[in-house]
Amino acid sequence: MASDAPTRDPRTDLPAAIDAATAEDLDTALTGILAAGVAALGPTTAAIFLVDPDRPGLQVAATIGLDDDMAAALTEAAQSVTNQYAVVAAG
């Protein structure tokens, strides 16, 4: 079956993945991982959430494509243990 979709060489995202893997701190690494994923998949917005056993809900660790208000709203929503993502993460 033929496809008109452009083919993409996955190696084009390798530099971003290497930067993330060799980052000196967690924030830089997570932002790099998110940037590599965005480059590979092309979403307009993305976020990484972390679970902290000492805090309720999820912690927003990195975002791309969100303005300050959207990031603040996402951060607030993720704090709720009833948030859909927190429920899934809790298993």
Coordinates of C-alpha atoms in Angstrom, one line a residue:
M1 CA 0.0 0.0 0.0
A2 CA 1.5 3.3 -1.0
S3 CA 1.5 6.3 1.3
D4 CA 1.8 10.0 0.3
A5 CA 3.0 10.9 3.8
P6 CA 6.6 12.1 3.9
T7 CA 9.1 9.6 5.3
R8 CA 11.3 10.8 8.2
D9 CA 14.6 9.6 9.2
P10 CA 14.5 9.0 13.0
R11 CA 18.2 9.8 13.2
T12 CA 17.4 13.5 12.7
D13 CA 16.3 13.6 16.4
L14 CA 19.4 11.9 17.7
P15 CA 21.2 15.1 18.7
A16 CA 18.3 16.2 20.9
A17 CA 18.1 12.7 22.5
I18 CA 21.9 12.8 23.2
D19 CA 21.6 16.3 24.7
A20 CA 18.8 15.0 27.0
A21 CA 20.8 11.9 28.0
T22 CA 23.9 13.8 28.9
A23 CA 22.2 16.7 30.7
E24 CA 23.8 17.7 34.0
D25 CA 20.5 18.2 35.9
L26 CA 17.0 16.7 35.9
D27 CA 15.2 19.8 34.6
T28 CA 17.4 20.1 31.6
A29 CA 17.1 16.4 30.9
L30 CA 13.3 16.4 31.1
T31 CA 13.1 19.5 28.9
G32 CA 15.4 17.8 26.4
I33 CA 13.4 14.6 26.4
L34 CA 10.2 16.6 25.8
A35 CA 11.8 18.6 23.0
A36 CA 13.0 15.4 21.3
G37 CA 9.5 13.9 21.5
V38 CA 8.0 17.1 20.1
A39 CA 10.5 17.2 17.3
A40 CA 9.7 13.6 16.4
L41 CA 5.9 13.6 16.8
G42 CA 5.0 17.3 16.1
P43 CA 2.4 18.1 18.8
T44 CA 1.6 21.7 19.4
T45 CA 1.8 21.2 23.2
A46 CA 3.3 18.7 25.5
A47 CA 4.1 18.1 29.2
I48 CA 5.9 15.7 31.4
F49 CA 4.4 14.8 34.8
L50 CA 6.2 13.3 37.7
V51 CA 4.8 11.5 40.8
D52 CA 6.2 12.7 44.1
P53 CA 5.2 10.4 47.0
D54 CA 5.3 13.3 49.4
R55 CA 2.8 15.4 47.4
P56 CA -0.7 14.8 46.2
G57 CA -1.5 14.6 42.5
L58 CA 1.2 15.0 39.8
Q59 CA 4.0 17.5 39.5
V60 CA 4.4 19.2 36.1
A61 CA 8.1 18.8 35.3
A62 CA 8.4 20.3 31.8
T63 CA 6.1 21.9 29.2
I64 CA 6.4 23.0 25.6
G65 CA 3.9 25.1 23.7
L66 CA 2.0 26.4 26.8
D67 CA 1.8 30.0 27.7
D68 CA 2.2 31.0 31.4
D69 CA -1.6 30.9 32.0
M70 CA -2.0 27.5 30.4
A71 CA 1.0 26.1 32.3
A72 CA -0.3 27.5 35.6
A73 CA -3.7 26.0 34.9
L74 CA -2.2 22.6 34.1
T75 CA 0.0 22.7 37.2
E76 CA -3.0 23.5 39.4
A77 CA -5.2 20.8 37.8
A78 CA -2.4 18.2 38.1
Q79 CA -2.3 18.7 41.9
S80 CA -5.8 17.2 42.3
V81 CA -5.8 13.4 43.1
T82 CA -9.0 13.2 41.0
N83 CA -7.2 14.6 37.9
Q84 CA -7.6 12.1 35.1
Y85 CA -3.8 11.8 34.7
A86 CA -3.2 11.4 38.4
V87 CA -5.8 8.7 38.6
V88 CA -4.1 6.8 35.8
A89 CA -0.7 7.3 37.3
A90 CA -1.9 6.0 40.7
G91 CA -3.0 2.8 38.9

